[in-house]
JSON list of C-alpha atoms in Angstrom, two decimals:
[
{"chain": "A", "resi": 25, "resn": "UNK", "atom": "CA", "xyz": [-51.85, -6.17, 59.52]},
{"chain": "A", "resi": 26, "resn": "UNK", "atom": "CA", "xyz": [-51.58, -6.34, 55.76]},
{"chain": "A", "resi": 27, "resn": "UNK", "atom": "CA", "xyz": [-48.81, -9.02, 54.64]},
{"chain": "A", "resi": 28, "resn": "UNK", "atom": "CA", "xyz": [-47.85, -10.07, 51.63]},
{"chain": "A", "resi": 29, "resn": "UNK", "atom": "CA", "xyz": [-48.81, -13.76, 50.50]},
{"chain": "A", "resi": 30, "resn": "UNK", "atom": "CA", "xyz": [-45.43, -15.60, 49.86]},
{"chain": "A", "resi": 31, "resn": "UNK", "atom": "CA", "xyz": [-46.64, -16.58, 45.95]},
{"chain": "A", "resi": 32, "resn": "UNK", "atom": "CA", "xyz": [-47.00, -12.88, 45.20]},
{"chain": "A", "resi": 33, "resn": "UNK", "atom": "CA", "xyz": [-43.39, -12.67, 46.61]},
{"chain": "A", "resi": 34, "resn": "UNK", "atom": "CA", "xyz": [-42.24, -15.58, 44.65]},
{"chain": "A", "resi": 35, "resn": "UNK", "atom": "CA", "xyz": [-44.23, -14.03, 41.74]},
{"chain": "A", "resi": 36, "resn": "UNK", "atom": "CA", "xyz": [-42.11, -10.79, 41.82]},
{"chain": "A", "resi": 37, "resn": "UNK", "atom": "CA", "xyz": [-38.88, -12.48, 42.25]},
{"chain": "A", "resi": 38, "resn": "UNK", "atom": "CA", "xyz": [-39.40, -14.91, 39.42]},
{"chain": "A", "resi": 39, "resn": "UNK", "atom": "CA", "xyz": [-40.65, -11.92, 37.21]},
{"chain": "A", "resi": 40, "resn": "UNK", "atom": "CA", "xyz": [-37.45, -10.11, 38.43]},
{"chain": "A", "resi": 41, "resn": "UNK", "atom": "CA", "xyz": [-35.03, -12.75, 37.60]},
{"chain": "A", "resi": 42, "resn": "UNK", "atom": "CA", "xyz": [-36.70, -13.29, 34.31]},
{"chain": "A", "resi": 43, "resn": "UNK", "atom": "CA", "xyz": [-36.35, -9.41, 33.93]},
{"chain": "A", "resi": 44, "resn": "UNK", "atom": "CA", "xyz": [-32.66, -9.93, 34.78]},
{"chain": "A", "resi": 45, "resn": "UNK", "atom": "CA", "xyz": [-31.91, -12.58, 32.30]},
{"chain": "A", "resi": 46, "resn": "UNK", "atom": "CA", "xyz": [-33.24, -10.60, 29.47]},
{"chain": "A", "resi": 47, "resn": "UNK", "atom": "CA", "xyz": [-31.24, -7.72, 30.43]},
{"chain": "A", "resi": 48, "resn": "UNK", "atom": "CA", "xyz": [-27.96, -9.97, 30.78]},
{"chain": "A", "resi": 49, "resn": "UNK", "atom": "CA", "xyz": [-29.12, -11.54, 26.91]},
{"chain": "A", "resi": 50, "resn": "UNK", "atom": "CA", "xyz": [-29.62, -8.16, 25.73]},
{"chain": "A", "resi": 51, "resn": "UNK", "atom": "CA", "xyz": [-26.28, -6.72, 26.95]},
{"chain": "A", "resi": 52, "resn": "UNK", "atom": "CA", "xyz": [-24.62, -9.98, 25.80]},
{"chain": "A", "resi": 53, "resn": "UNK", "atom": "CA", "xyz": [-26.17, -9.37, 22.34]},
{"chain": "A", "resi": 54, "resn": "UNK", "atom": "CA", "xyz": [-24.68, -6.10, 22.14]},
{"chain": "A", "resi": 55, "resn": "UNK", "atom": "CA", "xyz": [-21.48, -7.12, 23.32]},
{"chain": "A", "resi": 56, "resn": "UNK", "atom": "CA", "xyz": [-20.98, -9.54, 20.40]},
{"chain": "A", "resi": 57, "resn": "UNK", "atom": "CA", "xyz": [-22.86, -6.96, 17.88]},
{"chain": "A", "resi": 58, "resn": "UNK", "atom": "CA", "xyz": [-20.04, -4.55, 19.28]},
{"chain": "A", "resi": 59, "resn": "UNK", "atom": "CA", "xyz": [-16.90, -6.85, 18.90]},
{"chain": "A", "resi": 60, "resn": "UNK", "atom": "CA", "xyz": [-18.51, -7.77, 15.30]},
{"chain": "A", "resi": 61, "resn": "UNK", "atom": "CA", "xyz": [-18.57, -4.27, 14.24]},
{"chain": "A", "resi": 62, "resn": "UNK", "atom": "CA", "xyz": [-14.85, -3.98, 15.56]},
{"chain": "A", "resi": 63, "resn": "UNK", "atom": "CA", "xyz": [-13.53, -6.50, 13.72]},
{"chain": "A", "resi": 64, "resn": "UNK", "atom": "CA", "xyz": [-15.02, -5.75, 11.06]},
{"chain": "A", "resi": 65, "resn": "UNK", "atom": "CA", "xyz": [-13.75, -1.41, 11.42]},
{"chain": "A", "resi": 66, "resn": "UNK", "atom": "CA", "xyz": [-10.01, -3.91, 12.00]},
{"chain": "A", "resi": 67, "resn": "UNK", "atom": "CA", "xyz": [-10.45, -5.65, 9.30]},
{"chain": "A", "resi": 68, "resn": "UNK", "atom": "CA", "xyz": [-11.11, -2.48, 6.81]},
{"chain": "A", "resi": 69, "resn": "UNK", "atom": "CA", "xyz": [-8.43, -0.25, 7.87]},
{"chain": "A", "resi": 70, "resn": "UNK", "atom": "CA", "xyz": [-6.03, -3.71, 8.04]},
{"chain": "A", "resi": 71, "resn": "UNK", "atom": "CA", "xyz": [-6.84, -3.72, 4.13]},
{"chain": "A", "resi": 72, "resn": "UNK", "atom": "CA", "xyz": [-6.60, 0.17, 3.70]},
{"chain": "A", "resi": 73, "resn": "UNK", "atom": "CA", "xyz": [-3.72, 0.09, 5.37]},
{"chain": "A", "resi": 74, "resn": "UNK", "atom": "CA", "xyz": [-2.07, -3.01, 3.30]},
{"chain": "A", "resi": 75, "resn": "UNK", "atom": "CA", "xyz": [-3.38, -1.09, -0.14]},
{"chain": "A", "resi": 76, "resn": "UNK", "atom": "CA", "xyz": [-1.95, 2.02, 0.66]},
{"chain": "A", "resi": 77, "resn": "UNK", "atom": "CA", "xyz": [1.46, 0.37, 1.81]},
{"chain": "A", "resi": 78, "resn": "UNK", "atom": "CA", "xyz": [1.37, -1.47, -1.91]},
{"chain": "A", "resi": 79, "resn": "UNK", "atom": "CA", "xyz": [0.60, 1.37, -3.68]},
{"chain": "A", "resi": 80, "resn": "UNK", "atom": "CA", "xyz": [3.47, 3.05, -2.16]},
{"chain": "A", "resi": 81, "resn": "UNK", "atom": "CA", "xyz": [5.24, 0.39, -2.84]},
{"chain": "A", "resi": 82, "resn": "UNK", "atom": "CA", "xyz": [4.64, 0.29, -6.49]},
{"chain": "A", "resi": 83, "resn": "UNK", "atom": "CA", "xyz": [4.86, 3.70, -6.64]},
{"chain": "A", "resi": 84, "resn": "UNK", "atom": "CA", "xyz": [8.70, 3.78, -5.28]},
{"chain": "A", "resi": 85, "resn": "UNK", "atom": "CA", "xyz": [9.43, 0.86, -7.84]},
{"chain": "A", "resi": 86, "resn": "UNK", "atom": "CA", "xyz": [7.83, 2.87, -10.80]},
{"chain": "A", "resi": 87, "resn": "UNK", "atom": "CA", "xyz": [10.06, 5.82, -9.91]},
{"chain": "A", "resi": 88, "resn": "UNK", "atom": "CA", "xyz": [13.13, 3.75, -9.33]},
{"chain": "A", "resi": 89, "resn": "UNK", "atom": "CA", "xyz": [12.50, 2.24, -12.66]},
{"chain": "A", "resi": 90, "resn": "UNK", "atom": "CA", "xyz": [12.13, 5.75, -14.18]},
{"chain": "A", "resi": 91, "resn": "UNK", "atom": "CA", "xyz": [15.34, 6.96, -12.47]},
{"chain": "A", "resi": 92, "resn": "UNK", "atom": "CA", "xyz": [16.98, 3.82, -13.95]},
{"chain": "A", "resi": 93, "resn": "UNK", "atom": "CA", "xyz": [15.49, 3.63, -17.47]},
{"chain": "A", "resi": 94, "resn": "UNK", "atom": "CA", "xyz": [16.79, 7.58, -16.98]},
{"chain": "A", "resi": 95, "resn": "UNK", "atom": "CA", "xyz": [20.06, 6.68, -16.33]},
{"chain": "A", "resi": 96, "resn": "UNK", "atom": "CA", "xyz": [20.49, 4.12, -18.97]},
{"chain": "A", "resi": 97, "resn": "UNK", "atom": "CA", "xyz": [19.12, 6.43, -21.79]},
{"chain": "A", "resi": 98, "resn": "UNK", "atom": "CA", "xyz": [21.64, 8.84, -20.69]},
{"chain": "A", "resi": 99, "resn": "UNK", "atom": "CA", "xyz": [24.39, 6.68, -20.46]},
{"chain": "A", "resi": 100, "resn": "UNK", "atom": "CA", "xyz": [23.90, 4.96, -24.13]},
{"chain": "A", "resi": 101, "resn": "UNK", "atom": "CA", "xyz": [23.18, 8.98, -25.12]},
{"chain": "A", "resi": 102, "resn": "UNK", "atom": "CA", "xyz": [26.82, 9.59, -23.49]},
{"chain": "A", "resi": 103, "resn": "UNK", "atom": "CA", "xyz": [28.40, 6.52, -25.05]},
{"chain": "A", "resi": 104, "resn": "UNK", "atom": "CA", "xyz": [27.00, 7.21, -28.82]},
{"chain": "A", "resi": 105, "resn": "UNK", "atom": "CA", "xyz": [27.74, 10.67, -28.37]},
{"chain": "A", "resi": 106, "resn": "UNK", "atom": "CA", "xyz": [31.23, 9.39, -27.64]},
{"chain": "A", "resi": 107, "resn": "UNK", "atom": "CA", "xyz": [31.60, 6.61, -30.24]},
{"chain": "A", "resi": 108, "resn": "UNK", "atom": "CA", "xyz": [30.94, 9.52, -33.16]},
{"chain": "A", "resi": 109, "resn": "UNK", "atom": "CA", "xyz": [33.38, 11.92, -31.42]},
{"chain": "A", "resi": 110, "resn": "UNK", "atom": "CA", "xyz": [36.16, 8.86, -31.96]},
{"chain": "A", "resi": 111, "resn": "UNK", "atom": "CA", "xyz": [35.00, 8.34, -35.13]},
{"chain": "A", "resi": 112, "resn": "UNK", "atom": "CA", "xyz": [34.80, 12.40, -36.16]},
{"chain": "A", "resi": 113, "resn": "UNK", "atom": "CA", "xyz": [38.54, 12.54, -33.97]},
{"chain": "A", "resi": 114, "resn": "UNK", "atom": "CA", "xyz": [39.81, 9.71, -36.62]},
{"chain": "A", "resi": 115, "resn": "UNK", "atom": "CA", "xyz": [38.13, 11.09, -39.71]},
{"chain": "A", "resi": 116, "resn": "UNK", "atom": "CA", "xyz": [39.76, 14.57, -39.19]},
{"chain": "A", "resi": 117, "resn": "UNK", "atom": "CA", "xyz": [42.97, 12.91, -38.25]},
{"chain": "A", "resi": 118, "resn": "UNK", "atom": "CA", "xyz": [42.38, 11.10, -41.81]},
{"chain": "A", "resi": 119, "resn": "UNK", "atom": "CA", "xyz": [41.45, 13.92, -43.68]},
{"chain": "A", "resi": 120, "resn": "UNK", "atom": "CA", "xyz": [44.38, 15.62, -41.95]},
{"chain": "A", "resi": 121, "resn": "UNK", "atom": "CA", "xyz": [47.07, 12.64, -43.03]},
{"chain": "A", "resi": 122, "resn": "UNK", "atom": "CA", "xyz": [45.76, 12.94, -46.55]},
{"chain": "A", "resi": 123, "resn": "UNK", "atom": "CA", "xyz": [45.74, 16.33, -47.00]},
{"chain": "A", "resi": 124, "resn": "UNK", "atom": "CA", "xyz": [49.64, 16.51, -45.69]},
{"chain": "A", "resi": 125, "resn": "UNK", "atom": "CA", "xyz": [50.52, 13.18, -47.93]},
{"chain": "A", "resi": 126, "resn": "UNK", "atom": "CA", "xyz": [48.71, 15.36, -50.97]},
{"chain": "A", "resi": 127, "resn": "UNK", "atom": "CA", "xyz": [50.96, 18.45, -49.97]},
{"chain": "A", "resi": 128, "resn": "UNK", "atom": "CA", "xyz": [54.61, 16.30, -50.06]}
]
């Protein structure tokens, strides 16, 4: 009967749980490779994401300030145009007084 000597069996499991442990190490290794890269893919659309939420942001301001600077050219436009309609309004009624004081 062929057996097989117990150091050639202690042999193959000691080679096998070597084997083992490398493959655990290995895995292991790519586990923490794997979270690395995720954090890191995280961490890049995390800044993306905060960029494009202050470029928005600026770019709402911008246009508010627009609308606003907008607004307030208008509204001094309006108020000139208003302060030379008074003063036309009492330069005709002027010209008008005169003109019926020259005609009595």
């Amino acid at each position: 009967s062929s057996s097989v000597a117990p150091t050639a069996v202690r042999a193959v499991l000691s080679e096998s749980e070597l084997r083992s442990k490398e493959v655990r190490a290995q895995a292991s290794e790519l586990m923490k490779r794997a979270l690395a890269d995720a954090e890191a893919r995280f961490a890049k659309e995390r800044k993306a994401a905060v960029a494009a939420a202050v470029e928005e942001v600026v770019r709402v301001r911008k246009q508010a300030e627009e609308r606003m600077m907008a607004g307030a050219r208008a509204a001094t436009a309006a108020e000139v145009t208003r302060e030379w309609e008074a003063k036309l309004a009492r330069e005709v009624s002027f010209a008008e007084r005169r003109g019926a004081a020259k005609e009595a």
